[in-house]
Coordinates of C-alpha atoms in Angstrom, one line a residue:
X1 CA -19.0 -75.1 -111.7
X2 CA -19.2 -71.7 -109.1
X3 CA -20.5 -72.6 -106.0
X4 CA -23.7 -70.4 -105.6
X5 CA -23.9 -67.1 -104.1
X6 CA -24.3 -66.7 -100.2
X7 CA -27.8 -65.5 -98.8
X8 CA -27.2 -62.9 -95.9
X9 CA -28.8 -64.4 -92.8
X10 CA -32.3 -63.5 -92.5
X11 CA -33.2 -61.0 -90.1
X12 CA -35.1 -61.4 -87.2
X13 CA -38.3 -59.4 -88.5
X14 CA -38.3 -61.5 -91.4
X15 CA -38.3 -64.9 -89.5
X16 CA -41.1 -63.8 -87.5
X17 CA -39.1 -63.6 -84.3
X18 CA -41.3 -61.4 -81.5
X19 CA -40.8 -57.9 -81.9
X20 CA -38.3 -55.7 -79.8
X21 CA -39.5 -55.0 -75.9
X22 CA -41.8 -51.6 -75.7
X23 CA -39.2 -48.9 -73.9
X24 CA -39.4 -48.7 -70.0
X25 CA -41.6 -45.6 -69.3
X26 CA -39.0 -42.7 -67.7
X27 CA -39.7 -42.4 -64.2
X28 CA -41.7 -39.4 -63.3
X29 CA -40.2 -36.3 -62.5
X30 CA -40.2 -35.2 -58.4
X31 CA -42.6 -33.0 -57.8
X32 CA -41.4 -30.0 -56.0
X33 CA -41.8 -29.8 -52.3
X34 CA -43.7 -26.3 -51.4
X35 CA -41.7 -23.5 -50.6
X36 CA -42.0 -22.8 -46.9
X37 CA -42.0 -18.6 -46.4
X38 CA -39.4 -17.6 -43.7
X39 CA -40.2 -16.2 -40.8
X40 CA -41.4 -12.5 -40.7
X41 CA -38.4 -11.5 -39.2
X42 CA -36.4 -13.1 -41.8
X43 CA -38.5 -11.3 -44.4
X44 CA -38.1 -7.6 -42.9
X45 CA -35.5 -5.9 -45.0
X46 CA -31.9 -5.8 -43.1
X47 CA -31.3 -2.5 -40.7
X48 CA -28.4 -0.7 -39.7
X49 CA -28.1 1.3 -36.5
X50 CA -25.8 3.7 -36.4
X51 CA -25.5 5.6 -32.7
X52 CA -22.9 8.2 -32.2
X53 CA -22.1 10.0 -28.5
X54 CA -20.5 13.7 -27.9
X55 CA -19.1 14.1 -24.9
X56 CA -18.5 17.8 -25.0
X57 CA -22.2 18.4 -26.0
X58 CA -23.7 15.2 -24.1
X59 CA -25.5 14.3 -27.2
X60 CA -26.6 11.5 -28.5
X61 CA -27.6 10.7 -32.0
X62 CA -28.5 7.3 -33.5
X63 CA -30.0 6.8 -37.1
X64 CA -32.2 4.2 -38.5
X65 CA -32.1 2.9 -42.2
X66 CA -33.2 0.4 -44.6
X67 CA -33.8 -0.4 -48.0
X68 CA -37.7 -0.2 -49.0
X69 CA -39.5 -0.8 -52.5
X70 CA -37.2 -4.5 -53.5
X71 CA -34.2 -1.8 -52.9
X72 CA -35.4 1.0 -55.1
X73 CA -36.0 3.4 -51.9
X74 CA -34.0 4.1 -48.3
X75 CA -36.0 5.1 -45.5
X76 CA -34.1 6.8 -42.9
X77 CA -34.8 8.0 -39.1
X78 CA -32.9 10.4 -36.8
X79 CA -33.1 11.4 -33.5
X80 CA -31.2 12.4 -31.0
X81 CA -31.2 13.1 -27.3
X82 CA -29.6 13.8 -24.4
X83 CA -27.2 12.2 -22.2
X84 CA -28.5 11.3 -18.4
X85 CA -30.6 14.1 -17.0
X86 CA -28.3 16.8 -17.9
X87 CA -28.6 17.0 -21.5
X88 CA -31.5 17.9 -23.6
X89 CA -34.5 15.8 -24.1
X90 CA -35.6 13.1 -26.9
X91 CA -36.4 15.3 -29.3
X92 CA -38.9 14.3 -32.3
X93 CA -37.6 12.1 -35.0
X94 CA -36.5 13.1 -38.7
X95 CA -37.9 11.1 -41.4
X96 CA -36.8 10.8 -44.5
X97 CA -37.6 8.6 -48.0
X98 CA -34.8 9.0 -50.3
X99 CA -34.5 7.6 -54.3
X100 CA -32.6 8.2 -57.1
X101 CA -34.9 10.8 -58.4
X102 CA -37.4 11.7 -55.4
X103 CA -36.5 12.0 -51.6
X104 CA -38.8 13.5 -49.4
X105 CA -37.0 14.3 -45.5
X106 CA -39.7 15.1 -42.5
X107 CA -38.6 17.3 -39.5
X108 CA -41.2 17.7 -36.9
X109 CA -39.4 19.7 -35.1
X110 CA -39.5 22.4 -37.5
X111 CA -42.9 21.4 -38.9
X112 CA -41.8 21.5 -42.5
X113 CA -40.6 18.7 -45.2
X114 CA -38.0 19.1 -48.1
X115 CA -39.2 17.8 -51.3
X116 CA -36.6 16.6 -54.5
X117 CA -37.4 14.9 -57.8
X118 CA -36.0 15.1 -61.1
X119 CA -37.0 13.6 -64.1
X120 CA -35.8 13.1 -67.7
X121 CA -38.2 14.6 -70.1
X122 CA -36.4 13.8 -73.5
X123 CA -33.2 13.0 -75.2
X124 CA -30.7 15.7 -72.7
X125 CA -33.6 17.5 -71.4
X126 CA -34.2 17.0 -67.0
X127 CA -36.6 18.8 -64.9
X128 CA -35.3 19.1 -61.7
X129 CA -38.0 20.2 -58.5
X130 CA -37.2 20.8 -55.1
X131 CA -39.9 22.7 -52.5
X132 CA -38.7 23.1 -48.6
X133 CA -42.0 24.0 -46.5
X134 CA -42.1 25.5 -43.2
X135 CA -44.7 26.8 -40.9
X136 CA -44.9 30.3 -41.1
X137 CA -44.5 30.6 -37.4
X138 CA -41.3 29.8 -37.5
X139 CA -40.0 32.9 -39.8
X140 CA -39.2 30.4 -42.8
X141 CA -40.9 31.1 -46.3
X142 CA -41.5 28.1 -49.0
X143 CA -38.7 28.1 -51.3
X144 CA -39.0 26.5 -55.2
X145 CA -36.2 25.5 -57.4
X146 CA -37.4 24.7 -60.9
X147 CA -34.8 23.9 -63.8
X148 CA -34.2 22.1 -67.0
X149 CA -31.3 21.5 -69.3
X150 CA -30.5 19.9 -72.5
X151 CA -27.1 20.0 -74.5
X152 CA -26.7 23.4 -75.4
X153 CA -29.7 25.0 -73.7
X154 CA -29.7 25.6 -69.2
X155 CA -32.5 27.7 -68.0
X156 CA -33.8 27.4 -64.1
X157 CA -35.8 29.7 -61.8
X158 CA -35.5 30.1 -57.8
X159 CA -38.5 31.3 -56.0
X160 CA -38.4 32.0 -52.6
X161 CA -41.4 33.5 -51.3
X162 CA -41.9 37.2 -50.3
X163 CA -38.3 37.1 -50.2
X164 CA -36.5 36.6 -53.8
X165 CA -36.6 35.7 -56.9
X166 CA -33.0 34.0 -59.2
X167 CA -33.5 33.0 -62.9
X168 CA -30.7 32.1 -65.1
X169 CA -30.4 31.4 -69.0
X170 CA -27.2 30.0 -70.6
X171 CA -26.9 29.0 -74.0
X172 CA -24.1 26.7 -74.8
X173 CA -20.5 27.9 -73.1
X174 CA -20.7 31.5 -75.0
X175 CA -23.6 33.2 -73.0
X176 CA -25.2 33.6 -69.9
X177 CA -27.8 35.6 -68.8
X178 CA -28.9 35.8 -64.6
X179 CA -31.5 37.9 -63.0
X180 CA -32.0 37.9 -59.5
X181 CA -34.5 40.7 -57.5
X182 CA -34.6 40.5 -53.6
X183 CA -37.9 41.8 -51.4
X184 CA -36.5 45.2 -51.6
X185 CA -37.6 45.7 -54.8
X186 CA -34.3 45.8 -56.1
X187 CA -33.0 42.9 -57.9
X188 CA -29.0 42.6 -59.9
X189 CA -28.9 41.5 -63.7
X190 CA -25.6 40.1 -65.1
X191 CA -24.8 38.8 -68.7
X192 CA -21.6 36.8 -69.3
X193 CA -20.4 36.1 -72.4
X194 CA -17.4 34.5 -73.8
X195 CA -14.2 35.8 -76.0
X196 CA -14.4 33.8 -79.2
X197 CA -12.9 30.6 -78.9
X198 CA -10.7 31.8 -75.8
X199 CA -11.3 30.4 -72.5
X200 CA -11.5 34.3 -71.3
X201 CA -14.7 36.0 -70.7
X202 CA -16.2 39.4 -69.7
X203 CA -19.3 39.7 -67.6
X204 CA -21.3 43.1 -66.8
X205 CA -23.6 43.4 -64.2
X206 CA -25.9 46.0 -62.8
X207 CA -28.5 46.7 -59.8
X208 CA -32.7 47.0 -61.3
X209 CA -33.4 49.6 -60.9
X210 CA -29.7 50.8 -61.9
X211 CA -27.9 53.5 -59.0
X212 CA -24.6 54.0 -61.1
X213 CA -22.6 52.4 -63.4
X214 CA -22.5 48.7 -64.0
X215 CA -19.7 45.9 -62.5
X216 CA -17.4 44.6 -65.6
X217 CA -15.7 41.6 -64.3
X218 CA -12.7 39.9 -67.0
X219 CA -12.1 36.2 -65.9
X220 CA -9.3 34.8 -67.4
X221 CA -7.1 31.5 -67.1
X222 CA -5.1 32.9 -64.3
X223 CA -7.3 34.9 -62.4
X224 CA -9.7 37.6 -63.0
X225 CA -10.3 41.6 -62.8
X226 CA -13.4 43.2 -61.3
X227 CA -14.2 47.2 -61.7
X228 CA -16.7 48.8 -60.3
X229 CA -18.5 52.0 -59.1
X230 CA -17.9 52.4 -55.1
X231 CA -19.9 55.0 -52.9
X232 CA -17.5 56.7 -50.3
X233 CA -19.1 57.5 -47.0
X234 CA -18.8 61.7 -47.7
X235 CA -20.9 60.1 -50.6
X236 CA -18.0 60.6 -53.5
X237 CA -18.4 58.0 -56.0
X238 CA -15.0 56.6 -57.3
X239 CA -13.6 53.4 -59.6
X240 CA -12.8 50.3 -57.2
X241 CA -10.5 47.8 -58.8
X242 CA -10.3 44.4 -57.2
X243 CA -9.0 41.4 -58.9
X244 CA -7.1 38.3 -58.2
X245 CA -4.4 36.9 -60.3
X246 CA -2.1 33.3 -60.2
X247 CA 1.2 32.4 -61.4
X248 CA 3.5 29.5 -61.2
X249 CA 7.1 30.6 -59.6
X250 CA 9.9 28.6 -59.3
X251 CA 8.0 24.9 -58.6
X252 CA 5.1 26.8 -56.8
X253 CA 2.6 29.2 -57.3
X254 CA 2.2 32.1 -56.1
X255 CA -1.3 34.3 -55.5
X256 CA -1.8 37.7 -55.3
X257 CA -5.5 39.3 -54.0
X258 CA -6.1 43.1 -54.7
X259 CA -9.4 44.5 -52.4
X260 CA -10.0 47.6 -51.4
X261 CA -6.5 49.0 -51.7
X262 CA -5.0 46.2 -49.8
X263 CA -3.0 43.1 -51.3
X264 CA -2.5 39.8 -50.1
X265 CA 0.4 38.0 -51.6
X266 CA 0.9 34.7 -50.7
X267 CA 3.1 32.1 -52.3
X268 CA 2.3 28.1 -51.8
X269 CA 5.5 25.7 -52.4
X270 CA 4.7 21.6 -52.0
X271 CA 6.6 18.8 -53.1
X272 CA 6.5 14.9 -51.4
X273 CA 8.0 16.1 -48.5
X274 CA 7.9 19.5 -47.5
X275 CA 5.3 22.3 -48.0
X276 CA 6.0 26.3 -47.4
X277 CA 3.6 28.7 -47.4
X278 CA 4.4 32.5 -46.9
X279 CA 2.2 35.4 -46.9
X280 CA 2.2 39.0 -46.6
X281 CA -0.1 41.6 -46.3
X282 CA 0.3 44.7 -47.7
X283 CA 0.3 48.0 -47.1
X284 CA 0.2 46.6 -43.7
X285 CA 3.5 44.4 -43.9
X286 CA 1.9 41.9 -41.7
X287 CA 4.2 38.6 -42.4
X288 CA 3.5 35.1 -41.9
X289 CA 4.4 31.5 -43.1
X290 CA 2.9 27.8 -42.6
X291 CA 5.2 25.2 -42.4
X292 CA 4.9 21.5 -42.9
X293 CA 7.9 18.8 -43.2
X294 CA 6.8 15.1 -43.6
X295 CA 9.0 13.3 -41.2
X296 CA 8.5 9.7 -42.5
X297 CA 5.7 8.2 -44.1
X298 CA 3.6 7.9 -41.2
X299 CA 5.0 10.9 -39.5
X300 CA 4.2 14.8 -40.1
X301 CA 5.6 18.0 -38.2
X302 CA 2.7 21.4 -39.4
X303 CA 4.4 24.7 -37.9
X304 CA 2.5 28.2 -38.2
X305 CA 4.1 31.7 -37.2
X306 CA 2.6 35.5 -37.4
X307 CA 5.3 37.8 -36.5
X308 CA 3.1 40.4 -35.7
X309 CA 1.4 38.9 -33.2
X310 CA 4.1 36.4 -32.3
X311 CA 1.4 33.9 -31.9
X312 CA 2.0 30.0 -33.3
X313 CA 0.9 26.5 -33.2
X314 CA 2.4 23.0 -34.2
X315 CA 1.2 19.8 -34.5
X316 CA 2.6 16.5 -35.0
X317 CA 0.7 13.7 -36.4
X318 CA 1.3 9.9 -36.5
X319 CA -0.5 7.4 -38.5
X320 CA 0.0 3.9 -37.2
X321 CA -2.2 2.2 -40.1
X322 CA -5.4 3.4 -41.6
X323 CA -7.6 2.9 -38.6
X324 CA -5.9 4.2 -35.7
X325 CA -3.8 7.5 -35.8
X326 CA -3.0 10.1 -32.9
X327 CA -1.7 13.7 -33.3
X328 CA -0.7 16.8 -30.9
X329 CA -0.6 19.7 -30.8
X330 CA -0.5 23.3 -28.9
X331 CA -2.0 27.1 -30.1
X332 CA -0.3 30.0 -28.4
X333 CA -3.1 32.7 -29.0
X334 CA -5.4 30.3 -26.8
X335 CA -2.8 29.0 -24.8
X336 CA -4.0 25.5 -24.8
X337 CA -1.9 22.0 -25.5
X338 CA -4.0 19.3 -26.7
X339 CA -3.8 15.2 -27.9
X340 CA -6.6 13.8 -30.0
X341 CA -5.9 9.3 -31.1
X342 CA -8.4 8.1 -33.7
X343 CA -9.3 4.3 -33.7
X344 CA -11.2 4.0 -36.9
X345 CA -11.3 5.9 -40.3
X346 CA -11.3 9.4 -39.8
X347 CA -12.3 10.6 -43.1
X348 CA -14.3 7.3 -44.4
X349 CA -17.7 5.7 -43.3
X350 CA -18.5 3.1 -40.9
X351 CA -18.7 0.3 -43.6
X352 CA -15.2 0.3 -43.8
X353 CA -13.6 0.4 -40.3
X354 CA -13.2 -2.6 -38.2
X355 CA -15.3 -3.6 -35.6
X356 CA -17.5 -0.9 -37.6
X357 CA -16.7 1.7 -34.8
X358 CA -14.9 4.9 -34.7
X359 CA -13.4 6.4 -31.3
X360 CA -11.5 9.8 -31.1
X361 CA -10.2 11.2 -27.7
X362 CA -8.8 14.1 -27.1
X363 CA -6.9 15.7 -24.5
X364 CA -7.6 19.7 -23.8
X365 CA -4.8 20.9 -21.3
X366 CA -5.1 24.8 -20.9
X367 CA -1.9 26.9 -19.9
X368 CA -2.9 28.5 -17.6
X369 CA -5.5 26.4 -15.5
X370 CA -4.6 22.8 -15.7
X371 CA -6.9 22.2 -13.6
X372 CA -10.0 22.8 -16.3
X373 CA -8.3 20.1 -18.4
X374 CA -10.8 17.8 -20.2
X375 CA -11.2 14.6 -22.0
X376 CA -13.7 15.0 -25.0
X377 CA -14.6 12.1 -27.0
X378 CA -16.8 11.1 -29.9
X379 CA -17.9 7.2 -30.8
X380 CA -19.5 6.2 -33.2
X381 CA -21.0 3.1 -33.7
X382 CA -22.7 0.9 -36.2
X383 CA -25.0 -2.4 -35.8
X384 CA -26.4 -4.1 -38.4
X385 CA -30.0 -6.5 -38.4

């Protein structure tokens, strides 16, 4: 006989067992503590203070600037002033608002403002405004510059009043038309126009109200060719050809300049170490050549000579690292030696120099009175708040 089937064990439900435990409630969440507001100085925008000093003029200059609007804006001061009682006095400071498409610069001392905005209207199309105001007093007119441009379509107008008057239309890279009349009453027309599909083009323009025949200039890829009509003082009128062409000779290139029946040919050779540069003027056969021979990498000899007048300079530069460099030099026609060291970056900002300073000192040593010798330097110096 099978032994009978095995029950699974009852459940715990089914026996009547006490149901499961209710879930422990989650604990509340912290409730964030209240946001204490920095100090007011903390919530001025950051400054930088840049001053700069000129010993040879006794001048000082410092500017002001910060960002304004959540960053959108820079305001900016200037003002400058004189060193000790010598120099000239604090003068009134320029102010100036400045955006990506409006800036708005104050000067009190001329008691006018310069205005700027642009805008895009639609798709390529930008209106562009500027207006510079000036008191009257001072001799300066208002002066408007209106323009707009789109893909294939330029036009703007230039309105300076009581004084002149410069519009200009160009349609796509084929024409161009320009119209500017002075307060003389006599204003100069010009229409350019392209060759085709060559990069050459021809351009003709005349004097309104016309006194003779009109200027054809031919511009071409390696220079260009003027004619024009030329009143002699015995009050002949003859055809003046002027033009100016450019070639590459033997690794350099060489430029020739016709005006007034004299040429200036001057040829320019440059490679990574040496660069020549002869020139001669003609019909006078005035001859002279620039000569500069890089040394080492930090090390550079520049060499000039006219032998007309006999006169020359050289100097001789050496660059240490980027921030600190010193050079020297001498010019014959002024008969003065001289020695300049930069401790900074000459060319670059502030931002990027150490210390965020930059020195230069130079050494003036004349020929012929050493005793005038001077020591001129410029600093300039940056703080930050």
């Amino acid at each position: 006989m099978a032994a009978p089937a095995l029950l699974p064990p009852p459940t715990m439900d089914q026996e009547g067992a006490a149901p499961p435990a209710p879930a422990t409630p989650s604990p509340a969440p912290p409730q964030p503590e209240p946001e204490l507001k920095p100090p007011l100085l903390r919530r001025l925008p950051p400054v930088r203070v840049t001053s700069e000093f000129d010993s040879e003029r006794r001048l000082f200059s410092h500017r002001l600037s910060c960002r304004v609007l959540d960053g959108v804006a820079k305001l900016r001061l200037r003002v400058s002033h004189g060193a000790g009682g010598g120099g000239i006095p604090w003068g009134p400071p320029e102010v100036g608002l400045m955006a990506r498409n409006f800036s708005v610069v104050v000067d009190p001392a001329t008691r006018g403002a310069v205005l700027r905005g642009a805008t895009d209207l639609a798709g390529s199309l930008r209106l562009r405004a500027s207006h510079n105001t000036k008191n009257c007093q001072t001799g300066e007119q208002s002066y408007i510059h209106v323009g707009c441009s789109a893909l294939c379509l330029s036009m703007s107008c230039n309105y300076e009043y009581d004084k002149s008057i410069v519009s200009c239309i160009q349609l796509d890279r084929c024409f161009q038309f320009k119209y500017h009349s002075r307060k003389e009453q006599q204003g100069e027309v010009a229409i350019t126009a392209n060759l085709r599909d060559s990069p050459c083009k021809i351009e003709l323009s005349s004097l309104v109200p016309p006194n003779g025949l009109p200027r054809a200039t031919f511009f071409f890829p390696n220079g260009e060719v003027s004619i024009k009509e030329k009143i002699l003082d015995e009050g002949n009128r003859i055809l003046s050809v002027n033009g100016l062409v450019k070639s590459r000779v033997l690794n350099g290139v060489c430029t020739a300049v016709y005006n007034d029946n004299a040429m200036n040919i001057k040829y320019r050779y440059k490679d990574d170490e040496i660069s020549f540069v002869p020139s001669i003027s003609l019909p006078s056969n005035s001859l002279s050549f620039a000569f500069k021979r890089q040394l080492t990498p930090l090390d550079k000899l520049s060499y000039w000579y006219n032998f007309d007048t006999n006169y020359w300079s050289a100097i001789y530069k050496h660059k240490a690292n980027k921030h600190l460099k010193w050079k020297a030099g001498y010019e014959s026609d002024n008969r003065l030696g001289w020695a300049s060291l930069w401790v900074g970056d000459a060319g670059g900002s502030t931002k990027e120099v150490p210390f965020k300073a930059k020195v230069q000192l130079t050494l003036k040593v004349p020929q012929d009175n050493m005793q005038n010798s001077a020591v001129v330097f410029h600093v300039k110096k940056r703080w930050d708040f």
